[in-house]
Amino acid sequence: MWPAANPLPVPLPMVRDLAIDLGTTSISILARNQGIILSEPSALARVVETGEVVAVGSEAARMMGRTPDGLEALRPLRGGAITDFESAEGMIRGFLHRVGVRRLHRPRIVVCVPSFITAVEQRAVREAVYRAGAAEVQLLGYSMAGALGCELPLDQAQGSMVVDLGGGTTEAAVLSLGGVVALEYRKLGGLDLDVDIRDHLRRRHGVDISLDGAEKLKFALGSALSPTYPQDDDISATVRGRRLRSGAVEEVSVTATEVADAIHDRVMAIVDAVVACVGWTPPEIANDLIGAGVHLVGGGALLTGMAECIAANTRLPVVVADDPQQVTVRGAARCLGVFGRLEGLFLTDDSASLR
């Protein structure tokens, strides 16, 4: 018998409204008047033959690459969009059940999603959340949620810029008067940097490591600055992996310069999206950004040198938000209880078709 997903040890009290940051690599849930009540990896483990969900979140993430025949662990989101509808619904249902959502208690939910997803992708997210237990679902773009979380003056005739650096997407947007003035995006993010590091170790050292190991190297040694940028004695770290030719487990030493070189091209693709967004911005609003700066949110904002790299290429001041990984869900939470008054901020099928 497969292990069952672990529920929260004590049932949470019923919550009226929820904000969810539905990310490619992680999901955060904030309850109105309670704060963040769940933050875990966006992962699910299920029985292949029946589709029965046996674990979600951290427990499912630990099963990645370790499952026996008949059981699979996967991430049902890629590039900010649902790639496996049944798995996504099962994962969301499991998370909502853990935070107190029941059949007789169907909350209103604001879900953070990429601003650029298509109308079809929007409907898929709405349907998955409805079927998982929601009474009402509104979608809020990452950029708008990030701006709300940073408490930027969205209702004024003043330009603000937010860059969301997620696990699967990069989104740069300039906002004014409650709307998006310029938007640029790439379907790449932190996961792609992890893949680059893993591929580098395969080529250079002939060793295969897990994506979790690559992520640890990224934050321990990685830098968004050029590989030629002077490193402090070129610090290094030891990582354990499987030798590709022999299959033996081996430890190799990896330097900070190697990691910076491995992710450089992808980092510059992310920075190019930010530069392109600035290029689409009207001159009057671009002038506002000189004083207001660029606000970085998302886990990618924690990469060493990312703010400096964006500042150097845009010639604009760059500010990393406080607790950047939770800014979007906190921004979405500002919509809870006032759905009607903020209806213009939410994504609609029509707004998706215009992009």
Short mmCIF file of C-alpha atoms in Angstrom, two decimals:
data_model
loop_
_atom_site.label_atom_id
_atom_site.label_comp_id
_atom_site.label_asym_id
_atom_site.label_seq_id
_atom_site.Cartn_x
_atom_site.Cartn_y
_atom_site.Cartn_z
CA MET A 1 0.00 0.00 0.00
CA TRP A 2 1.31 3.42 -0.93
CA PRO A 3 1.80 5.94 1.90
CA ALA A 4 -0.99 8.48 2.34
CA ALA A 5 -0.36 12.21 2.23
CA ASN A 6 0.19 13.65 5.69
CA PRO A 7 -2.55 16.10 6.75
CA LEU A 8 -1.88 19.04 8.99
CA PRO A 9 -1.67 17.78 12.59
CA VAL A 10 -4.44 20.11 13.77
CA PRO A 11 -7.35 21.11 11.47
CA LEU A 12 -7.26 24.80 10.68
CA PRO A 13 -10.30 26.94 11.42
CA MET A 14 -12.55 27.72 8.50
CA VAL A 15 -11.27 30.54 6.33
CA ARG A 16 -13.47 32.82 4.24
CA ASP A 17 -11.05 33.81 1.51
CA LEU A 18 -7.69 32.53 0.27
CA ALA A 19 -4.85 33.90 -1.85
CA ILE A 20 -2.72 31.34 -3.71
CA ASP A 21 0.58 31.82 -5.49
CA LEU A 22 0.47 28.92 -7.94
CA GLY A 23 4.11 28.74 -8.99
CA THR A 24 5.99 26.27 -11.16
CA THR A 25 8.24 25.22 -8.29
CA SER A 26 6.31 26.20 -5.15
CA ILE A 27 2.85 27.08 -3.93
CA SER A 28 1.97 29.47 -1.12
CA ILE A 29 -1.47 29.90 0.45
CA LEU A 30 -2.47 32.90 2.55
CA ALA A 31 -5.74 33.01 4.49
CA ARG A 32 -7.51 36.26 5.17
CA ASN A 33 -6.79 37.45 8.73
CA GLN A 34 -4.45 34.49 9.31
CA GLY A 35 -1.38 35.12 7.15
CA ILE A 36 0.52 32.47 5.21
CA ILE A 37 -0.72 29.05 6.25
CA LEU A 38 1.10 26.87 3.71
CA SER A 39 4.25 27.13 1.58
CA GLU A 40 5.48 23.97 -0.13
CA PRO A 41 6.85 22.67 -3.44
CA SER A 42 4.39 22.35 -6.34
CA ALA A 43 4.71 18.59 -6.55
CA LEU A 44 2.45 15.56 -6.52
CA ALA A 45 2.95 11.81 -6.24
CA ARG A 46 0.32 9.41 -7.56
CA VAL A 47 -0.35 5.81 -8.49
CA VAL A 48 0.19 5.50 -12.24
CA GLU A 49 -2.58 2.99 -12.91
CA THR A 50 -5.38 4.60 -10.92
CA GLY A 51 -4.26 8.22 -10.60
CA GLU A 52 -4.75 8.08 -6.83
CA VAL A 53 -2.88 10.90 -5.11
CA VAL A 54 -0.60 9.64 -2.35
CA ALA A 55 1.37 12.80 -1.51
CA VAL A 56 1.59 16.50 -2.31
CA GLY A 57 4.11 19.21 -1.52
CA SER A 58 7.33 18.47 0.35
CA GLU A 59 6.60 14.77 0.73
CA ALA A 60 6.02 14.41 -3.03
CA ALA A 61 9.13 16.47 -3.82
CA ARG A 62 11.25 14.10 -1.74
CA MET A 63 9.98 11.24 -3.90
CA MET A 64 11.28 12.80 -7.13
CA GLY A 65 13.63 10.33 -8.83
CA ARG A 66 13.07 7.75 -6.08
CA THR A 67 9.71 6.19 -6.97
CA PRO A 68 9.30 2.47 -7.72
CA ASP A 69 7.38 1.11 -10.70
CA GLY A 70 3.70 1.99 -10.46
CA LEU A 71 4.26 5.27 -8.63
CA GLU A 72 5.29 8.60 -10.14
CA ALA A 73 6.23 11.98 -8.68
CA LEU A 74 5.88 15.04 -10.90
CA ARG A 75 5.36 18.77 -11.14
CA PRO A 76 2.03 19.43 -12.92
CA LEU A 77 2.98 23.02 -13.87
CA ARG A 78 5.56 24.18 -16.36
CA GLY A 79 6.26 27.71 -17.50
CA GLY A 80 3.44 28.93 -15.26
CA ALA A 81 0.83 26.82 -17.08
CA ILE A 82 -0.86 23.53 -16.25
CA THR A 83 0.71 20.67 -18.20
CA ASP A 84 -1.30 17.87 -16.59
CA PHE A 85 -4.83 18.93 -15.66
CA GLU A 86 -5.77 15.91 -13.53
CA SER A 87 -2.52 16.10 -11.59
CA ALA A 88 -2.84 19.85 -11.07
CA GLU A 89 -6.39 19.45 -9.77
CA GLY A 90 -5.31 16.65 -7.44
CA MET A 91 -2.40 18.70 -6.12
CA ILE A 92 -4.52 21.81 -5.54
CA ARG A 93 -7.27 19.73 -3.92
CA GLY A 94 -4.71 18.16 -1.58
CA PHE A 95 -3.35 21.54 -0.53
CA LEU A 96 -6.81 23.06 -0.03
CA HIS A 97 -7.88 20.07 2.04
CA ARG A 98 -4.85 20.56 4.27
CA VAL A 99 -5.73 24.20 4.96
CA GLY A 100 -9.31 23.48 5.94
CA VAL A 101 -11.33 23.58 2.70
CA ARG A 102 -14.18 21.09 2.82
CA ARG A 103 -17.25 20.29 0.76
CA LEU A 104 -19.50 22.49 2.90
CA HIS A 105 -16.90 25.24 3.08
CA ARG A 106 -16.00 26.55 -0.35
CA PRO A 107 -13.94 29.75 -0.10
CA ARG A 108 -13.39 32.56 -2.59
CA ILE A 109 -9.86 32.37 -3.96
CA VAL A 110 -7.48 34.75 -5.75
CA VAL A 111 -4.83 32.84 -7.70
CA CYS A 112 -1.55 34.41 -8.87
CA VAL A 113 -0.62 33.31 -12.39
CA PRO A 114 1.61 34.66 -15.19
CA SER A 115 0.08 37.76 -16.79
CA PHE A 116 0.72 36.35 -20.26
CA ILE A 117 -1.10 33.02 -20.06
CA THR A 118 -3.65 32.41 -22.79
CA ALA A 119 -7.42 32.31 -22.39
CA VAL A 120 -7.30 28.51 -22.62
CA GLU A 121 -4.66 28.34 -19.88
CA GLN A 122 -6.71 30.73 -17.74
CA ARG A 123 -9.76 28.52 -18.05
CA ALA A 124 -7.68 25.46 -17.13
CA VAL A 125 -6.48 27.11 -13.90
CA ARG A 126 -9.98 28.31 -13.01
CA GLU A 127 -11.50 24.90 -13.66
CA ALA A 128 -8.82 23.10 -11.63
CA VAL A 129 -9.32 25.41 -8.63
CA TYR A 130 -13.12 25.25 -8.87
CA ARG A 131 -13.08 21.46 -8.98
CA ALA A 132 -10.63 21.42 -6.06
CA GLY A 133 -13.20 23.18 -3.85
CA ALA A 134 -13.44 26.92 -4.58
CA ALA A 135 -16.73 28.82 -4.66
CA GLU A 136 -15.31 31.71 -6.70
CA VAL A 137 -11.98 32.09 -8.50
CA GLN A 138 -10.23 35.25 -9.67
CA LEU A 139 -6.87 35.28 -11.45
CA LEU A 140 -4.30 37.98 -10.73
CA GLY A 141 -1.17 38.45 -12.86
CA TYR A 142 2.20 38.08 -11.16
CA SER A 143 3.17 41.65 -12.00
CA MET A 144 0.00 43.15 -10.53
CA ALA A 145 0.27 40.94 -7.45
CA GLY A 146 3.92 41.90 -7.01
CA ALA A 147 3.09 45.60 -7.33
CA LEU A 148 0.35 45.26 -4.71
CA GLY A 149 2.71 43.36 -2.43
CA CYS A 150 5.33 46.10 -2.80
CA GLU A 151 2.63 48.70 -2.09
CA LEU A 152 3.38 50.64 -5.28
CA PRO A 153 1.07 53.57 -6.24
CA LEU A 154 -0.98 51.69 -8.86
CA ASP A 155 -3.92 54.12 -8.74
CA GLN A 156 -1.79 57.11 -9.69
CA ALA A 157 -0.53 58.48 -13.01
CA GLN A 158 2.96 57.32 -12.12
CA GLY A 159 4.96 54.52 -13.67
CA SER A 160 6.04 51.53 -11.58
CA MET A 161 8.05 48.53 -12.74
CA VAL A 162 7.95 45.03 -11.31
CA VAL A 163 10.07 42.06 -12.39
CA ASP A 164 8.93 38.62 -11.21
CA LEU A 165 11.74 36.06 -11.35
CA GLY A 166 10.02 32.73 -10.81
CA GLY A 167 11.00 29.10 -11.08
CA GLY A 168 9.53 28.65 -14.53
CA THR A 169 8.80 32.15 -15.82
CA THR A 170 10.28 35.63 -15.96
CA GLU A 171 7.87 38.54 -16.23
CA ALA A 172 8.71 42.23 -16.45
CA ALA A 173 5.91 44.80 -16.44
CA VAL A 174 5.48 48.55 -16.23
CA LEU A 175 2.21 49.63 -14.62
CA SER A 176 0.32 52.91 -14.31
CA LEU A 177 -3.25 53.90 -13.37
CA GLY A 178 -4.16 50.35 -12.41
CA GLY A 179 -3.14 48.79 -15.73
CA VAL A 180 -0.21 47.25 -17.56
CA VAL A 181 1.57 49.70 -19.88
CA ALA A 182 4.35 47.37 -21.06
CA LEU A 183 4.86 43.65 -20.59
CA GLU A 184 7.69 41.35 -21.57
CA TYR A 185 8.14 37.73 -20.55
CA ARG A 186 10.19 34.59 -21.05
CA LYS A 187 9.19 31.04 -20.27
CA LEU A 188 12.35 30.41 -18.32
CA GLY A 189 13.39 30.83 -14.72
CA GLY A 190 15.24 29.32 -11.81
CA LEU A 191 14.61 25.71 -12.88
CA ASP A 192 16.36 26.39 -16.19
CA LEU A 193 19.42 27.68 -14.33
CA ASP A 194 19.45 24.44 -12.31
CA VAL A 195 19.36 22.42 -15.53
CA ASP A 196 22.26 24.46 -16.93
CA ILE A 197 24.37 23.71 -13.84
CA ARG A 198 23.55 20.00 -14.02
CA ASP A 199 24.40 19.89 -17.74
CA HIS A 200 27.68 21.70 -17.09
CA LEU A 201 28.74 19.09 -14.53
CA ARG A 202 27.89 16.33 -16.98
CA ARG A 203 30.05 17.88 -19.70
CA ARG A 204 32.95 19.17 -17.62
CA HIS A 205 33.22 16.54 -14.89
CA GLY A 206 31.32 13.57 -16.29
CA VAL A 207 29.14 13.50 -13.17
CA ASP A 208 25.35 13.53 -12.97
CA ILE A 209 23.72 15.30 -10.01
CA SER A 210 20.10 15.90 -9.04
CA LEU A 211 18.30 19.16 -9.77
CA ASP A 212 18.08 19.71 -6.01
CA GLY A 213 21.87 19.49 -5.84
CA ALA A 214 22.18 21.90 -8.75
CA GLU A 215 19.86 24.37 -7.01
CA LYS A 216 22.00 24.24 -3.87
CA LEU A 217 25.09 24.99 -5.96
CA LYS A 218 23.26 27.89 -7.63
CA PHE A 219 22.52 29.66 -4.37
CA ALA A 220 25.82 28.72 -2.72
CA LEU A 221 28.14 29.70 -5.58
CA GLY A 222 26.06 31.14 -8.40
CA SER A 223 26.16 34.75 -9.52
CA ALA A 224 24.31 36.72 -12.16
CA LEU A 225 27.45 38.77 -12.74
CA SER A 226 29.77 37.94 -15.63
CA PRO A 227 32.05 34.89 -15.12
CA THR A 228 34.98 37.29 -15.70
CA TYR A 229 33.90 39.38 -12.69
CA PRO A 230 36.53 38.98 -9.94
CA GLN A 231 35.57 36.24 -7.47
CA ASP A 232 36.74 36.17 -3.84
CA ASP A 233 39.52 33.58 -4.18
CA ASP A 234 37.11 31.71 -6.50
CA ILE A 235 35.36 29.84 -3.70
CA SER A 236 34.33 26.25 -4.37
CA ALA A 237 32.03 23.57 -3.04
CA THR A 238 32.00 19.80 -3.12
CA VAL A 239 29.08 17.98 -4.67
CA ARG A 240 28.35 14.28 -4.83
CA GLY A 241 27.05 12.65 -7.99
CA ARG A 242 27.07 9.55 -10.17
CA ARG A 243 29.94 9.04 -12.60
CA LEU A 244 28.39 8.75 -16.06
CA ARG A 245 30.78 6.13 -17.40
CA SER A 246 31.27 3.85 -14.43
CA GLY A 247 28.11 4.53 -12.44
CA ALA A 248 30.17 4.95 -9.27
CA VAL A 249 29.33 7.66 -6.75
CA GLU A 250 32.00 10.36 -6.71
CA GLU A 251 32.63 13.76 -5.16
CA VAL A 252 33.82 16.65 -7.34
CA SER A 253 34.85 20.19 -6.51
CA VAL A 254 33.00 22.96 -8.35
CA THR A 255 34.14 26.60 -8.41
CA ALA A 256 32.04 29.75 -8.34
CA THR A 257 33.44 30.73 -11.75
CA GLU A 258 32.21 27.46 -13.23
CA VAL A 259 28.69 27.98 -11.89
CA ALA A 260 28.59 31.61 -13.07
CA ASP A 261 29.74 30.49 -16.52
CA ALA A 262 27.14 27.70 -16.66
CA ILE A 263 24.20 30.03 -16.02
CA HIS A 264 25.48 33.17 -17.76
CA ASP A 265 23.63 32.81 -21.09
CA ARG A 266 20.32 32.07 -19.37
CA VAL A 267 20.77 34.93 -16.92
CA MET A 268 21.36 37.32 -19.81
CA ALA A 269 18.18 36.05 -21.51
CA ILE A 270 16.30 36.98 -18.32
CA VAL A 271 17.95 40.40 -18.21
CA ASP A 272 17.14 40.94 -21.91
CA ALA A 273 13.44 40.56 -21.06
CA VAL A 274 13.73 43.37 -18.52
CA VAL A 275 15.62 45.58 -20.96
CA ALA A 276 13.03 44.90 -23.68
CA CYS A 277 10.21 45.88 -21.31
CA VAL A 278 11.92 49.19 -20.58
CA GLY A 279 12.24 49.69 -24.33
CA TRP A 280 8.48 49.32 -24.80
CA THR A 281 7.77 51.93 -22.11
CA PRO A 282 6.59 55.41 -23.18
CA PRO A 283 9.19 58.13 -22.45
CA GLU A 284 7.00 59.90 -19.88
CA ILE A 285 6.67 56.75 -17.80
CA ALA A 286 10.28 55.72 -18.37
CA ASN A 287 11.26 58.99 -16.74
CA ASP A 288 9.24 57.98 -13.65
CA LEU A 289 11.28 54.78 -13.36
CA ILE A 290 14.49 56.73 -12.86
CA GLY A 291 13.14 57.77 -9.47
CA ALA A 292 10.88 54.81 -8.64
CA GLY A 293 13.30 52.12 -9.80
CA VAL A 294 12.71 48.47 -10.66
CA HIS A 295 11.26 46.18 -7.99
CA LEU A 296 12.41 42.55 -8.04
CA VAL A 297 10.15 39.81 -6.66
CA GLY A 298 10.26 36.02 -6.83
CA GLY A 299 12.89 33.50 -5.78
CA GLY A 300 15.27 34.50 -8.59
CA ALA A 301 15.72 37.88 -6.91
CA LEU A 302 17.81 36.08 -4.27
CA LEU A 303 20.48 35.04 -6.78
CA THR A 304 23.71 36.87 -5.99
CA GLY A 305 24.31 39.80 -8.31
CA MET A 306 20.93 39.68 -10.06
CA ALA A 307 19.91 43.18 -8.93
CA GLU A 308 23.30 44.60 -9.89
CA CYS A 309 23.19 42.91 -13.30
CA ILE A 310 19.73 44.30 -14.11
CA ALA A 311 20.74 47.76 -12.87
CA ALA A 312 23.85 47.76 -15.06
CA ASN A 313 21.91 46.82 -18.19
CA THR A 314 18.85 49.07 -17.69
CA ARG A 315 20.66 52.03 -16.09
CA LEU A 316 17.85 52.12 -13.52
CA PRO A 317 17.96 51.67 -9.75
CA VAL A 318 16.89 48.18 -8.69
CA VAL A 319 15.28 47.25 -5.36
CA VAL A 320 14.83 43.68 -4.10
CA ALA A 321 11.51 43.36 -2.27
CA ASP A 322 11.41 42.26 1.34
CA ASP A 323 10.81 38.49 1.44
CA PRO A 324 10.62 38.36 -2.39
CA GLN A 325 9.32 34.77 -2.50
CA GLN A 326 6.11 35.73 -0.65
CA VAL A 327 5.45 39.19 -2.08
CA THR A 328 3.02 38.07 -4.78
CA VAL A 329 0.77 36.06 -2.47
CA ARG A 330 0.74 38.96 0.01
CA GLY A 331 -0.21 41.27 -2.85
CA ALA A 332 -3.04 38.96 -3.89
CA ALA A 333 -4.24 38.92 -0.29
CA ARG A 334 -4.89 42.66 -0.51
CA CYS A 335 -7.73 41.78 -2.92
CA LEU A 336 -9.47 39.51 -0.43
CA GLY A 337 -12.76 40.88 0.80
CA VAL A 338 -12.90 43.59 -1.87
CA PHE A 339 -13.35 41.50 -5.02
CA GLY A 340 -15.93 43.84 -6.52
CA ARG A 341 -13.95 47.05 -6.09
CA LEU A 342 -10.78 45.58 -7.63
CA GLU A 343 -12.42 43.68 -10.48
CA GLY A 344 -10.46 45.67 -13.07
CA LEU A 345 -7.16 44.28 -11.78
CA PHE A 346 -8.03 40.64 -12.41
CA LEU A 347 -7.23 38.73 -15.60
CA THR A 348 -10.06 37.88 -17.98
CA ASP A 349 -10.29 35.80 -21.15
CA ASP A 350 -10.54 39.07 -23.11
CA SER A 351 -7.38 40.49 -21.54
CA ALA A 352 -5.51 37.30 -22.42
CA SER A 353 -6.57 37.51 -26.05
CA LEU A 354 -5.21 41.06 -26.32
CA ARG A 355 -1.65 40.08 -25.43
#
